[in-house]
Amino acid sequence: MLNYIQDRITFKPNPDYDASRIPSGCTVQTLLGQGLEIKIAYRLVDSPVLVVNCHGNASNISNLDGVYNFYENTGFSYLLFDYPGYGQSSGKPSEAGCYQALDLVMKFVREELKFDYSRIVLHGISLGGAIAIEGLTKYPVSCGIIDSTISNNIEMARFMFPRLPLWRMIKPRFNSLLKVSTINTPILFFHGIEDEVIPYSMSESLYKEKVGSKEIILLPAIKHVDLLKVSSPEIVGKFRDFVNKYQ
């Protein structure tokens, strides 16, 4: 029962899939492996850099208009994918399943799209930040960009249920706070100071534990889901500058 409650708190898949909302310039296909069918959308432009996106909860690749526009403004190639149980990807949501989906994507990017690790950027948003951090422990990509993510599920439970000792009873999951201390790859952390879903102090904690090259940008008056975060020329510029710094 406790695992069921924990899963319900952690994963909020959005099954509403509308292919017409994916930009026409994207290629959409399904990756098969490890008993999964993972839906992806990607666009290759005249850029040596590919950004692999790990999106947040309550989303899928058909309802991320702002993210697609953001990448178009950066000028980089990009790929988005859905986790098991999200959108049209098969399976049930789980921490292991999210990591397996990323593994399939990275295999595809390397073997089919022919991108070297030195030209790949992992960009994780919210829950996807924890998935990207897991990827950064395994893949020697050029850099990571982590946007408004959790430090771990236990701290998140303490934030969500301050009067209940739920955090004492759950198993550790998505422990980015532990993992980030082992990552030498450069990471840029973004977080809105007015984030009402995940407190920006979690990004501060991750930044503090990160070894090696790192930057953190705290965004005044920005909430968790905020169009300013994906439409601001300043934020696009900072994203682009950080990526180019490590090419």
Coordinates of C-alpha atoms in Angstrom, one line a residue:
M1 CA 0.0 0.0 0.0
L2 CA 2.8 2.4 0.9
N3 CA 4.5 1.8 -2.5
Y4 CA 1.1 2.4 -4.2
I5 CA 0.8 5.7 -2.4
Q6 CA 4.3 6.7 -3.2
D7 CA 3.8 6.0 -6.9
R8 CA 0.6 8.0 -6.9
I9 CA 2.5 10.9 -5.3
T10 CA 5.5 10.6 -7.6
F11 CA 4.1 10.0 -11.0
K12 CA 1.3 11.9 -12.7
P13 CA 1.3 10.7 -16.3
N14 CA -0.8 12.6 -18.9
P15 CA -2.3 10.0 -21.3
D16 CA -4.0 12.7 -23.5
Y17 CA -2.0 12.6 -26.7
D18 CA -2.7 14.9 -29.7
A19 CA -0.1 14.2 -32.4
S20 CA -1.3 17.4 -34.3
R21 CA 0.4 19.5 -31.6
I22 CA 3.8 18.2 -32.3
P23 CA 5.6 20.6 -34.6
S24 CA 5.4 19.5 -38.3
G25 CA 9.2 19.7 -38.6
C26 CA 9.7 16.9 -36.1
T27 CA 10.2 13.2 -36.8
V28 CA 8.0 11.1 -34.5
Q29 CA 8.8 7.4 -34.0
T30 CA 8.8 4.6 -31.5
L31 CA 11.9 3.0 -29.9
L32 CA 11.6 -0.7 -29.0
G33 CA 13.7 -2.4 -26.3
Q34 CA 13.8 -3.8 -22.8
G35 CA 10.1 -4.8 -23.2
L36 CA 9.1 -1.1 -23.8
E37 CA 7.8 1.0 -26.6
I38 CA 9.0 4.6 -26.1
K39 CA 7.6 7.4 -28.2
I40 CA 10.0 10.1 -29.3
A41 CA 10.0 13.3 -31.3
Y42 CA 13.1 15.0 -32.7
R43 CA 14.2 17.7 -35.1
L44 CA 17.7 17.9 -36.5
V45 CA 18.8 21.4 -37.7
D46 CA 22.1 22.8 -38.9
S47 CA 23.8 22.5 -35.5
P48 CA 26.4 20.1 -34.1
V49 CA 24.6 20.0 -30.8
L50 CA 21.6 17.8 -29.8
V51 CA 19.6 18.5 -26.7
V52 CA 17.9 15.5 -25.2
N53 CA 15.0 16.6 -23.1
C54 CA 13.6 14.8 -20.0
H55 CA 10.3 16.5 -19.5
G56 CA 8.3 17.0 -16.3
N57 CA 5.3 15.3 -14.8
A58 CA 1.7 15.7 -16.2
S59 CA 3.2 16.1 -19.7
N60 CA 3.9 14.2 -22.8
I61 CA 5.6 15.0 -26.1
S62 CA 2.3 16.2 -27.6
N63 CA 1.7 19.0 -25.1
L64 CA 5.0 20.7 -24.7
D65 CA 4.5 23.6 -27.1
G66 CA 6.6 26.0 -25.0
V67 CA 9.5 23.6 -24.8
Y68 CA 9.6 23.0 -28.6
N69 CA 9.5 26.8 -29.1
F70 CA 12.3 27.2 -26.6
Y71 CA 14.6 24.8 -28.5
E72 CA 13.8 26.5 -31.8
N73 CA 15.0 29.7 -30.3
T74 CA 18.3 28.1 -29.1
G75 CA 19.1 26.9 -32.6
F76 CA 20.1 23.5 -31.4
S77 CA 18.8 20.1 -32.6
Y78 CA 16.6 18.4 -30.0
L79 CA 14.8 15.2 -29.0
L80 CA 12.0 14.7 -26.6
F81 CA 10.7 11.4 -25.3
D82 CA 8.0 10.0 -23.1
Y83 CA 8.5 7.7 -20.1
P84 CA 6.6 4.4 -19.7
G85 CA 2.9 5.1 -19.1
Y86 CA 3.2 8.7 -20.4
G87 CA 1.5 9.7 -23.7
Q88 CA 1.8 6.7 -26.1
S89 CA 4.7 5.0 -24.4
S90 CA 3.9 1.6 -23.1
G91 CA 4.3 0.3 -19.6
K92 CA 3.7 1.7 -16.2
P93 CA 5.5 4.6 -14.6
S94 CA 8.4 3.7 -12.4
E95 CA 11.8 5.1 -11.5
A96 CA 13.6 2.2 -13.3
G97 CA 11.3 2.5 -16.3
C98 CA 12.2 6.2 -16.7
Y99 CA 15.9 5.3 -16.7
Q100 CA 15.4 2.5 -19.1
A101 CA 13.6 4.9 -21.5
L102 CA 16.5 7.3 -21.3
D103 CA 18.9 4.4 -22.0
L104 CA 16.9 3.5 -25.2
V105 CA 17.0 7.2 -26.3
M106 CA 20.8 7.5 -25.7
K107 CA 21.4 4.3 -27.7
F108 CA 19.3 5.6 -30.6
V109 CA 21.0 9.0 -30.5
R110 CA 24.5 7.4 -30.6
E111 CA 23.8 4.6 -33.0
E112 CA 21.2 6.0 -35.3
L113 CA 21.5 9.8 -35.2
K114 CA 25.4 9.5 -35.0
F115 CA 25.9 12.1 -32.2
D116 CA 29.1 11.7 -30.2
Y117 CA 28.7 12.2 -26.4
S118 CA 30.7 15.5 -26.7
R119 CA 27.8 16.9 -28.8
I120 CA 24.9 15.8 -26.6
V121 CA 23.3 17.9 -23.8
L122 CA 20.9 16.4 -21.2
H123 CA 18.2 18.9 -20.2
G124 CA 15.9 17.8 -17.4
I125 CA 12.8 19.7 -16.2
S126 CA 11.1 19.1 -12.8
L127 CA 10.8 15.3 -12.4
G128 CA 12.8 15.0 -15.6
G129 CA 15.7 16.7 -13.8
A130 CA 16.2 13.6 -11.7
I131 CA 16.1 11.4 -14.8
A132 CA 18.7 13.6 -16.5
I133 CA 20.9 13.5 -13.4
E134 CA 20.8 9.7 -13.5
G135 CA 21.9 10.0 -17.1
L136 CA 24.8 12.3 -16.2
T137 CA 26.1 9.6 -13.8
K138 CA 26.3 7.2 -16.8
Y139 CA 26.9 9.1 -20.0
P140 CA 29.9 11.4 -20.7
V141 CA 27.8 14.1 -22.4
S142 CA 29.1 17.7 -22.9
C143 CA 27.0 19.2 -20.1
G144 CA 23.7 19.0 -18.3
I145 CA 21.0 21.6 -17.7
I146 CA 18.7 20.9 -14.7
D147 CA 15.5 23.0 -14.4
S148 CA 13.5 23.2 -11.2
T149 CA 14.0 19.6 -10.0
I150 CA 13.8 17.8 -6.7
S151 CA 16.7 16.9 -4.5
N152 CA 15.1 13.5 -3.6
N153 CA 11.7 12.1 -2.9
I154 CA 12.1 12.1 0.8
E155 CA 12.7 15.9 1.0
M156 CA 9.9 16.3 -1.4
A157 CA 7.5 14.4 0.9
R158 CA 8.6 16.6 3.8
F159 CA 7.8 19.7 1.7
M160 CA 4.4 18.3 0.5
F161 CA 3.3 16.9 3.9
P162 CA 5.0 18.9 6.6
R163 CA 2.6 17.7 9.3
L164 CA 2.8 14.0 8.4
P165 CA 5.8 11.7 8.9
L166 CA 5.3 10.1 5.5
W167 CA 8.9 10.8 4.6
R168 CA 10.0 8.5 7.4
M169 CA 8.2 5.6 5.8
I170 CA 9.0 5.8 2.2
K171 CA 12.0 4.3 0.3
P172 CA 14.5 6.6 -1.2
R173 CA 13.9 7.4 -4.9
F174 CA 15.3 9.8 -7.4
N175 CA 18.1 10.6 -5.0
S176 CA 19.8 13.3 -7.0
L177 CA 21.3 14.9 -4.0
L178 CA 23.5 11.8 -3.6
K179 CA 24.2 11.3 -7.3
V180 CA 25.2 14.9 -8.1
S181 CA 28.2 14.7 -5.8
T182 CA 29.7 12.0 -8.1
I183 CA 29.2 13.9 -11.4
N184 CA 32.1 15.8 -13.0
T185 CA 30.1 16.9 -16.1
P186 CA 29.3 20.6 -16.0
I187 CA 25.8 21.4 -14.9
L188 CA 23.7 24.6 -15.1
F189 CA 20.9 24.7 -12.6
F190 CA 17.8 26.9 -13.2
H191 CA 15.0 27.5 -10.7
G192 CA 12.3 30.0 -10.2
I193 CA 12.3 31.7 -6.8
E194 CA 8.5 31.8 -6.7
D195 CA 8.2 28.0 -7.5
E196 CA 5.2 26.7 -5.6
V197 CA 5.6 23.1 -6.6
I198 CA 9.3 22.4 -5.9
P199 CA 11.1 24.9 -3.6
Y200 CA 14.2 26.5 -5.2
S201 CA 16.2 25.5 -2.1
M202 CA 16.4 22.0 -3.6
S203 CA 18.3 23.4 -6.6
E204 CA 20.5 25.2 -4.1
S205 CA 21.2 22.0 -2.3
L206 CA 22.0 20.2 -5.5
Y207 CA 24.3 23.0 -6.6
K208 CA 26.1 22.9 -3.2
E209 CA 26.8 19.1 -3.6
K210 CA 27.8 19.2 -7.2
V211 CA 31.5 18.8 -7.8
G212 CA 33.5 20.4 -10.6
S213 CA 32.1 23.0 -13.1
K214 CA 28.7 24.3 -12.1
E215 CA 26.5 27.4 -12.3
I216 CA 23.1 28.2 -10.8
I217 CA 20.6 30.8 -11.9
L218 CA 17.7 31.7 -9.6
L219 CA 14.9 33.4 -11.5
P220 CA 13.0 36.2 -9.7
A221 CA 9.2 36.1 -9.9
I222 CA 9.2 32.8 -11.8
K223 CA 6.8 29.9 -10.8
H224 CA 7.1 26.2 -11.6
V225 CA 5.2 26.2 -14.8
D226 CA 5.8 29.6 -16.2
L227 CA 5.7 30.7 -19.8
L228 CA 8.4 33.4 -19.1
K229 CA 10.8 30.5 -18.4
V230 CA 10.5 29.2 -22.0
S231 CA 9.9 32.5 -23.8
S232 CA 12.5 34.8 -22.2
P233 CA 15.3 35.8 -24.6
E234 CA 17.5 36.2 -21.5
I235 CA 16.9 32.6 -20.4
V236 CA 17.3 31.2 -23.9
G237 CA 20.6 33.2 -24.1
K238 CA 21.9 31.8 -20.9
F239 CA 21.0 28.2 -22.0
R240 CA 22.8 28.7 -25.3
D241 CA 25.8 30.3 -23.8
F242 CA 26.3 27.5 -21.3
V243 CA 25.9 24.8 -23.9
N244 CA 28.4 26.6 -26.3
K245 CA 30.9 27.0 -23.5
Y246 CA 31.4 23.2 -23.4
Q247 CA 31.5 22.4 -27.1

